[in-house]
Amino acid sequence: MNIGDDYSADMQIKFSDRCNETPAPYAISSQEIADLLNDLAVRRGWPTITFYRTPKAAALN
């Protein structure tokens, strides 16, 4: 992505998640993490993030 006349940028994010014996009200799913990262990217002017080489609408599992 070009962020100005003289600058180009890219971003690589790697993460994993694991919940051991987490009570349901406190559990955060992989889909929720992906959605939050996409919301942040879009608010900062970046395109949506592709996870596992599939469009965002595809299931992560």
PDB file of N, CA, C and O in Angstrom:
ATOM      1  N   MET A   1       0.851  -1.174   0.000  1.00  0.00           N
ATOM      2  CA  MET A   1       0.000   0.000   0.000  1.00  0.00           C
ATOM      3  C   MET A   1       0.892   1.231   0.000  1.00  0.00           C
ATOM      4  O   MET A   1       1.840   1.315   0.778  1.00  0.00           O
ATOM      5  N   ASN A   2       0.609   2.172  -0.841  1.00  0.00           N
ATOM      6  CA  ASN A   2       1.338   3.438  -0.830  1.00  0.00           C
ATOM      7  C   ASN A   2       0.701   4.370   0.193  1.00  0.00           C
ATOM      8  O   ASN A   2      -0.508   4.551   0.213  1.00  0.00           O
ATOM      9  N   ILE A   3       1.536   4.954   1.038  1.00  0.00           N
ATOM     10  CA  ILE A   3       1.025   5.861   2.064  1.00  0.00           C
ATOM     11  C   ILE A   3       1.506   7.285   1.837  1.00  0.00           C
ATOM     12  O   ILE A   3       1.416   8.117   2.709  1.00  0.00           O
ATOM     13  N   GLY A   4       1.992   7.547   0.692  1.00  0.00           N
ATOM     14  CA  GLY A   4       2.463   8.874   0.336  1.00  0.00           C
ATOM     15  C   GLY A   4       3.287   8.778  -0.930  1.00  0.00           C
ATOM     16  O   GLY A   4       3.513   7.698  -1.468  1.00  0.00           O
ATOM     17  N   ASP A   5       3.715   9.907  -1.419  1.00  0.00           N
ATOM     18  CA  ASP A   5       4.484   9.918  -2.657  1.00  0.00           C
ATOM     19  C   ASP A   5       5.794   9.148  -2.539  1.00  0.00           C
ATOM     20  O   ASP A   5       6.236   8.510  -3.484  1.00  0.00           O
ATOM     21  N   ASP A   6       6.423   9.205  -1.396  1.00  0.00           N
ATOM     22  CA  ASP A   6       7.745   8.608  -1.233  1.00  0.00           C
ATOM     23  C   ASP A   6       7.755   7.345  -0.376  1.00  0.00           C
ATOM     24  O   ASP A   6       8.823   6.814  -0.095  1.00  0.00           O
ATOM     25  N   TYR A   7       6.586   6.876   0.086  1.00  0.00           N
ATOM     26  CA  TYR A   7       6.560   5.760   1.023  1.00  0.00           C
ATOM     27  C   TYR A   7       5.607   4.668   0.571  1.00  0.00           C
ATOM     28  O   TYR A   7       4.510   4.943   0.106  1.00  0.00           O
ATOM     29  N   SER A   8       6.038   3.449   0.718  1.00  0.00           N
ATOM     30  CA  SER A   8       5.132   2.312   0.574  1.00  0.00           C
ATOM     31  C   SER A   8       5.222   1.523   1.867  1.00  0.00           C
ATOM     32  O   SER A   8       6.204   1.625   2.606  1.00  0.00           O
ATOM     33  N   ALA A   9       4.206   0.758   2.171  1.00  0.00           N
ATOM     34  CA  ALA A   9       4.189   0.051   3.444  1.00  0.00           C
ATOM     35  C   ALA A   9       3.467  -1.281   3.299  1.00  0.00           C
ATOM     36  O   ALA A   9       2.630  -1.448   2.424  1.00  0.00           O
ATOM     37  N   ASP A  10       3.834  -2.196   4.136  1.00  0.00           N
ATOM     38  CA  ASP A  10       3.089  -3.432   4.260  1.00  0.00           C
ATOM     39  C   ASP A  10       3.147  -3.861   5.717  1.00  0.00           C
ATOM     40  O   ASP A  10       3.904  -3.322   6.513  1.00  0.00           O
ATOM     41  N   MET A  11       2.306  -4.806   6.077  1.00  0.00           N
ATOM     42  CA  MET A  11       2.224  -5.245   7.455  1.00  0.00           C
ATOM     43  C   MET A  11       2.024  -6.745   7.458  1.00  0.00           C
ATOM     44  O   MET A  11       1.259  -7.275   6.653  1.00  0.00           O
ATOM     45  N   GLN A  12       2.720  -7.418   8.334  1.00  0.00           N
ATOM     46  CA  GLN A  12       2.529  -8.848   8.507  1.00  0.00           C
ATOM     47  C   GLN A  12       2.167  -9.076   9.963  1.00  0.00           C
ATOM     48  O   GLN A  12       2.866  -8.594  10.871  1.00  0.00           O
ATOM     49  N   ILE A  13       1.079  -9.783  10.192  1.00  0.00           N
ATOM     50  CA  ILE A  13       0.619 -10.067  11.546  1.00  0.00           C
ATOM     51  C   ILE A  13       0.533 -11.579  11.702  1.00  0.00           C
ATOM     52  O   ILE A  13      -0.040 -12.257  10.862  1.00  0.00           O
ATOM     53  N   LYS A  14       1.105 -12.079  12.766  1.00  0.00           N
ATOM     54  CA  LYS A  14       0.987 -13.494  13.091  1.00  0.00           C
ATOM     55  C   LYS A  14       0.441 -13.592  14.506  1.00  0.00           C
ATOM     56  O   LYS A  14       0.907 -12.895  15.404  1.00  0.00           O
ATOM     57  N   PHE A  15      -0.544 -14.436  14.692  1.00  0.00           N
ATOM     58  CA  PHE A  15      -1.065 -14.638  16.024  1.00  0.00           C
ATOM     59  C   PHE A  15      -1.673 -16.025  16.128  1.00  0.00           C
ATOM     60  O   PHE A  15      -1.990 -16.659  15.140  1.00  0.00           O
ATOM     61  N   SER A  16      -1.791 -16.472  17.335  1.00  0.00           N
ATOM     62  CA  SER A  16      -2.515 -17.705  17.618  1.00  0.00           C
ATOM     63  C   SER A  16      -3.327 -17.447  18.878  1.00  0.00           C
ATOM     64  O   SER A  16      -3.040 -16.538  19.660  1.00  0.00           O
ATOM     65  N   ASP A  17      -4.351 -18.239  19.051  1.00  0.00           N
ATOM     66  CA  ASP A  17      -5.165 -18.063  20.241  1.00  0.00           C
ATOM     67  C   ASP A  17      -5.472 -19.429  20.840  1.00  0.00           C
ATOM     68  O   ASP A  17      -5.500 -20.433  20.145  1.00  0.00           O
ATOM     69  N   ARG A  18      -5.640 -19.440  22.141  1.00  0.00           N
ATOM     70  CA  ARG A  18      -5.969 -20.663  22.852  1.00  0.00           C
ATOM     71  C   ARG A  18      -6.702 -20.261  24.125  1.00  0.00           C
ATOM     72  O   ARG A  18      -6.282 -19.343  24.835  1.00  0.00           O
ATOM     73  N   CYS A  19      -7.784 -20.922  24.391  1.00  0.00           N
ATOM     74  CA  CYS A  19      -8.545 -20.666  25.620  1.00  0.00           C
ATOM     75  C   CYS A  19      -8.658 -21.979  26.384  1.00  0.00           C
ATOM     76  O   CYS A  19      -9.243 -22.938  25.889  1.00  0.00           O
ATOM     77  N   ASN A  20      -8.095 -22.026  27.558  1.00  0.00           N
ATOM     78  CA  ASN A  20      -8.181 -23.204  28.407  1.00  0.00           C
ATOM     79  C   ASN A  20      -9.124 -22.920  29.564  1.00  0.00           C
ATOM     80  O   ASN A  20      -8.860 -22.034  30.376  1.00  0.00           O
ATOM     81  N   GLU A  21     -10.185 -23.658  29.605  1.00  0.00           N
ATOM     82  CA  GLU A  21     -11.141 -23.554  30.702  1.00  0.00           C
ATOM     83  C   GLU A  21     -11.602 -22.123  30.947  1.00  0.00           C
ATOM     84  O   GLU A  21     -11.717 -21.679  32.085  1.00  0.00           O
ATOM     85  N   THR A  22     -11.839 -21.405  29.880  1.00  0.00           N
ATOM     86  CA  THR A  22     -12.298 -20.023  29.987  1.00  0.00           C
ATOM     87  C   THR A  22     -13.817 -20.009  30.102  1.00  0.00           C
ATOM     88  O   THR A  22     -14.504 -20.620  29.284  1.00  0.00           O
ATOM     89  N   PRO A  23     -14.361 -19.333  31.094  1.00  0.00           N
ATOM     90  CA  PRO A  23     -15.817 -19.230  31.186  1.00  0.00           C
ATOM     91  C   PRO A  23     -16.383 -18.574  29.920  1.00  0.00           C
ATOM     92  O   PRO A  23     -15.772 -17.652  29.364  1.00  0.00           O
ATOM     93  N   ALA A  24     -17.510 -19.055  29.457  1.00  0.00           N
ATOM     94  CA  ALA A  24     -18.110 -18.589  28.197  1.00  0.00           C
ATOM     95  C   ALA A  24     -18.180 -17.066  28.073  1.00  0.00           C
ATOM     96  O   ALA A  24     -17.876 -16.533  27.011  1.00  0.00           O
ATOM     97  N   PRO A  25     -18.568 -16.323  29.115  1.00  0.00           N
ATOM     98  CA  PRO A  25     -18.652 -14.867  28.953  1.00  0.00           C
ATOM     99  C   PRO A  25     -17.308 -14.193  28.654  1.00  0.00           C
ATOM    100  O   PRO A  25     -17.263 -13.084  28.159  1.00  0.00           O
ATOM    101  N   TYR A  26     -16.192 -14.868  28.967  1.00  0.00           N
ATOM    102  CA  TYR A  26     -14.872 -14.284  28.771  1.00  0.00           C
ATOM    103  C   TYR A  26     -14.129 -14.840  27.563  1.00  0.00           C
ATOM    104  O   TYR A  26     -13.037 -14.378  27.247  1.00  0.00           O
ATOM    105  N   ALA A  27     -14.699 -15.845  26.913  1.00  0.00           N
ATOM    106  CA  ALA A  27     -14.035 -16.469  25.765  1.00  0.00           C
ATOM    107  C   ALA A  27     -14.071 -15.525  24.560  1.00  0.00           C
ATOM    108  O   ALA A  27     -15.072 -14.853  24.308  1.00  0.00           O
ATOM    109  N   ILE A  28     -12.967 -15.447  23.830  1.00  0.00           N
ATOM    110  CA  ILE A  28     -12.873 -14.645  22.616  1.00  0.00           C
ATOM    111  C   ILE A  28     -12.526 -15.600  21.488  1.00  0.00           C
ATOM    112  O   ILE A  28     -11.519 -16.311  21.554  1.00  0.00           O
ATOM    113  N   SER A  29     -13.351 -15.628  20.453  1.00  0.00           N
ATOM    114  CA  SER A  29     -13.138 -16.558  19.343  1.00  0.00           C
ATOM    115  C   SER A  29     -12.133 -15.999  18.335  1.00  0.00           C
ATOM    116  O   SER A  29     -11.862 -14.797  18.295  1.00  0.00           O
ATOM    117  N   SER A  30     -11.607 -16.900  17.518  1.00  0.00           N
ATOM    118  CA  SER A  30     -10.706 -16.477  16.444  1.00  0.00           C
ATOM    119  C   SER A  30     -11.414 -15.523  15.491  1.00  0.00           C
ATOM    120  O   SER A  30     -10.805 -14.582  14.982  1.00  0.00           O
ATOM    121  N   GLN A  31     -12.690 -15.753  15.246  1.00  0.00           N
ATOM    122  CA  GLN A  31     -13.457 -14.880  14.355  1.00  0.00           C
ATOM    123  C   GLN A  31     -13.555 -13.477  14.933  1.00  0.00           C
ATOM    124  O   GLN A  31     -13.424 -12.484  14.214  1.00  0.00           O
ATOM    125  N   GLU A  32     -13.767 -13.366  16.252  1.00  0.00           N
ATOM    126  CA  GLU A  32     -13.835 -12.043  16.885  1.00  0.00           C
ATOM    127  C   GLU A  32     -12.505 -11.307  16.767  1.00  0.00           C
ATOM    128  O   GLU A  32     -12.478 -10.100  16.513  1.00  0.00           O
ATOM    129  N   ILE A  33     -11.396 -12.028  16.943  1.00  0.00           N
ATOM    130  CA  ILE A  33     -10.075 -11.409  16.802  1.00  0.00           C
ATOM    131  C   ILE A  33      -9.874 -10.923  15.373  1.00  0.00           C
ATOM    132  O   ILE A  33      -9.427  -9.801  15.136  1.00  0.00           O
ATOM    133  N   ALA A  34     -10.229 -11.766  14.398  1.00  0.00           N
ATOM    134  CA  ALA A  34     -10.092 -11.385  12.992  1.00  0.00           C
ATOM    135  C   ALA A  34     -10.938 -10.156  12.675  1.00  0.00           C
ATOM    136  O   ALA A  34     -10.482  -9.232  11.992  1.00  0.00           O
ATOM    137  N   ASP A  35     -12.175 -10.132  13.165  1.00  0.00           N
ATOM    138  CA  ASP A  35     -13.050  -8.982  12.916  1.00  0.00           C
ATOM    139  C   ASP A  35     -12.497  -7.706  13.528  1.00  0.00           C
ATOM    140  O   ASP A  35     -12.531  -6.636  12.907  1.00  0.00           O
ATOM    141  N   LEU A  36     -11.963  -7.797  14.743  1.00  0.00           N
ATOM    142  CA  LEU A  36     -11.393  -6.615  15.396  1.00  0.00           C
ATOM    143  C   LEU A  36     -10.165  -6.106  14.651  1.00  0.00           C
ATOM    144  O   LEU A  36      -9.994  -4.894  14.473  1.00  0.00           O
ATOM    145  N   LEU A  37      -9.302  -7.020  14.205  1.00  0.00           N
ATOM    146  CA  LEU A  37      -8.125  -6.598  13.438  1.00  0.00           C
ATOM    147  C   LEU A  37      -8.530  -5.952  12.120  1.00  0.00           C
ATOM    148  O   LEU A  37      -7.933  -4.959  11.693  1.00  0.00           O
ATOM    149  N   ASN A  38      -9.564  -6.483  11.473  1.00  0.00           N
ATOM    150  CA  ASN A  38     -10.040  -5.875  10.237  1.00  0.00           C
ATOM    151  C   ASN A  38     -10.640  -4.501  10.490  1.00  0.00           C
ATOM    152  O   ASN A  38     -10.429  -3.574   9.712  1.00  0.00           O
ATOM    153  N   ASP A  39     -11.399  -4.358  11.555  1.00  0.00           N
ATOM    154  CA  ASP A  39     -11.952  -3.039  11.892  1.00  0.00           C
ATOM    155  C   ASP A  39     -10.835  -2.019  12.099  1.00  0.00           C
ATOM    156  O   ASP A  39     -10.916  -0.895  11.604  1.00  0.00           O
ATOM    157  N   LEU A  40      -9.794  -2.413  12.825  1.00  0.00           N
ATOM    158  CA  LEU A  40      -8.665  -1.517  13.061  1.00  0.00           C
ATOM    159  C   LEU A  40      -7.967  -1.159  11.747  1.00  0.00           C
ATOM    160  O   LEU A  40      -7.669   0.012  11.493  1.00  0.00           O
ATOM    161  N   ALA A  41      -7.726  -2.150  10.909  1.00  0.00           N
ATOM    162  CA  ALA A  41      -7.053  -1.897   9.630  1.00  0.00           C
ATOM    163  C   ALA A  41      -7.852  -0.912   8.778  1.00  0.00           C
ATOM    164  O   ALA A  41      -7.284   0.047   8.236  1.00  0.00           O
ATOM    165  N   VAL A  42      -9.141  -1.116   8.670  1.00  0.00           N
ATOM    166  CA  VAL A  42      -9.982  -0.243   7.846  1.00  0.00           C
ATOM    167  C   VAL A  42     -10.011   1.172   8.410  1.00  0.00           C
ATOM    168  O   VAL A  42      -9.922   2.149   7.666  1.00  0.00           O
ATOM    169  N   ARG A  43     -10.101   1.308   9.734  1.00  0.00           N
ATOM    170  CA  ARG A  43     -10.103   2.646  10.341  1.00  0.00           C
ATOM    171  C   ARG A  43      -8.799   3.388  10.087  1.00  0.00           C
ATOM    172  O   ARG A  43      -8.781   4.617  10.032  1.00  0.00           O
ATOM    173  N   ARG A  44      -7.705   2.659   9.916  1.00  0.00           N
ATOM    174  CA  ARG A  44      -6.404   3.273   9.654  1.00  0.00           C
ATOM    175  C   ARG A  44      -6.135   3.455   8.163  1.00  0.00           C
ATOM    176  O   ARG A  44      -5.051   3.848   7.768  1.00  0.00           O
ATOM    177  N   GLY A  45      -7.112   3.121   7.322  1.00  0.00           N
ATOM    178  CA  GLY A  45      -6.958   3.335   5.893  1.00  0.00           C
ATOM    179  C   GLY A  45      -6.376   2.155   5.133  1.00  0.00           C
ATOM    180  O   GLY A  45      -6.058   2.268   3.960  1.00  0.00           O
ATOM    181  N   TRP A  46      -6.220   1.011   5.784  1.00  0.00           N
ATOM    182  CA  TRP A  46      -5.684  -0.183   5.144  1.00  0.00           C
ATOM    183  C   TRP A  46      -6.838  -1.011   4.573  1.00  0.00           C
ATOM    184  O   TRP A  46      -7.969  -0.919   5.042  1.00  0.00           O
ATOM    185  N   PRO A  47      -6.564  -1.848   3.604  1.00  0.00           N
ATOM    186  CA  PRO A  47      -7.595  -2.776   3.136  1.00  0.00           C
ATOM    187  C   PRO A  47      -7.830  -3.855   4.192  1.00  0.00           C
ATOM    188  O   PRO A  47      -7.024  -4.020   5.105  1.00  0.00           O
ATOM    189  N   THR A  48      -8.937  -4.574   4.056  1.00  0.00           N
ATOM    190  CA  THR A  48      -9.205  -5.642   5.013  1.00  0.00           C
ATOM    191  C   THR A  48      -8.116  -6.707   4.924  1.00  0.00           C
ATOM    192  O   THR A  48      -7.460  -6.879   3.900  1.00  0.00           O
ATOM    193  N   ILE A  49      -7.937  -7.403   6.005  1.00  0.00           N
ATOM    194  CA  ILE A  49      -6.893  -8.422   6.125  1.00  0.00           C
ATOM    195  C   ILE A  49      -7.449  -9.755   5.645  1.00  0.00           C
ATOM    196  O   ILE A  49      -8.581 -10.103   5.944  1.00  0.00           O
ATOM    197  N   THR A  50      -6.642 -10.510   4.913  1.00  0.00           N
ATOM    198  CA  THR A  50      -7.029 -11.846   4.493  1.00  0.00           C
ATOM    199  C   THR A  50      -6.400 -12.852   5.449  1.00  0.00           C
ATOM    200  O   THR A  50      -5.204 -12.809   5.701  1.00  0.00           O
ATOM    201  N   PHE A  51      -7.215 -13.741   5.976  1.00  0.00           N
ATOM    202  CA  PHE A  51      -6.744 -14.775   6.885  1.00  0.00           C
ATOM    203  C   PHE A  51      -6.789 -16.127   6.182  1.00  0.00           C
ATOM    204  O   PHE A  51      -7.757 -16.454   5.512  1.00  0.00           O
ATOM    205  N   TYR A  52      -5.728 -16.899   6.324  1.00  0.00           N
ATOM    206  CA  TYR A  52      -5.635 -18.247   5.765  1.00  0.00           C
ATOM    207  C   TYR A  52      -5.916 -18.273   4.275  1.00  0.00           C
ATOM    208  O   TYR A  52      -6.524 -19.192   3.759  1.00  0.00           O
ATOM    209  N   ARG A  53      -5.534 -17.201   3.596  1.00  0.00           N
ATOM    210  CA  ARG A  53      -5.665 -17.104   2.144  1.00  0.00           C
ATOM    211  C   ARG A  53      -7.096 -17.254   1.662  1.00  0.00           C
ATOM    212  O   ARG A  53      -7.375 -17.733   0.586  1.00  0.00           O
ATOM    213  N   THR A  54      -8.037 -16.854   2.480  1.00  0.00           N
ATOM    214  CA  THR A  54      -9.448 -16.876   2.094  1.00  0.00           C
ATOM    215  C   THR A  54     -10.045 -15.508   2.344  1.00  0.00           C
ATOM    216  O   THR A  54      -9.555 -14.760   3.187  1.00  0.00           O
ATOM    217  N   PRO A  55     -11.111 -15.157   1.653  1.00  0.00           N
ATOM    218  CA  PRO A  55     -11.772 -13.873   1.928  1.00  0.00           C
ATOM    219  C   PRO A  55     -12.308 -13.834   3.366  1.00  0.00           C
ATOM    220  O   PRO A  55     -12.567 -14.879   3.965  1.00  0.00           O
ATOM    221  N   LYS A  56     -12.486 -12.660   3.897  1.00  0.00           N
ATOM    222  CA  LYS A  56     -12.957 -12.481   5.267  1.00  0.00           C
ATOM    223  C   LYS A  56     -14.246 -13.227   5.550  1.00  0.00           C
ATOM    224  O   LYS A  56     -14.461 -13.731   6.624  1.00  0.00           O
ATOM    225  N   ALA A  57     -15.131 -13.337   4.567  1.00  0.00           N
ATOM    226  CA  ALA A  57     -16.425 -13.976   4.782  1.00  0.00           C
ATOM    227  C   ALA A  57     -16.312 -15.479   5.033  1.00  0.00           C
ATOM    228  O   ALA A  57     -17.223 -16.097   5.550  1.00  0.00           O
ATOM    229  N   ALA A  58     -15.180 -16.086   4.709  1.00  0.00           N
ATOM    230  CA  ALA A  58     -15.014 -17.526   4.912  1.00  0.00           C
ATOM    231  C   ALA A  58     -14.738 -17.825   6.371  1.00  0.00           C
ATOM    232  O   ALA A  58     -14.151 -17.022   7.093  1.00  0.00           O
ATOM    233  N   ALA A  59     -15.153 -18.990   6.794  1.00  0.00           N
ATOM    234  CA  ALA A  59     -14.904 -19.424   8.182  1.00  0.00           C
ATOM    235  C   ALA A  59     -13.407 -19.607   8.397  1.00  0.00           C
ATOM    236  O   ALA A  59     -12.678 -19.981   7.468  1.00  0.00           O
ATOM    237  N   LEU A  60     -12.927 -19.329   9.598  1.00  0.00           N
ATOM    238  CA  LEU A  60     -11.509 -19.453   9.900  1.00  0.00           C
ATOM    239  C   LEU A  60     -11.100 -20.881  10.228  1.00  0.00           C
ATOM    240  O   LEU A  60      -9.942 -21.194  10.275  1.00  0.00           O
ATOM    241  N   ASN A  61     -12.051 -21.763  10.484  1.00  0.00           N
ATOM    242  CA  ASN A  61     -11.676 -23.128  10.863  1.00  0.00           C
ATOM    243  C   ASN A  61     -11.834 -24.120   9.764  1.00  0.00           C
ATOM    244  O   ASN A  61     -12.186 -23.972   8.710  1.00  0.00           O
TER     245      ASN A  61
END
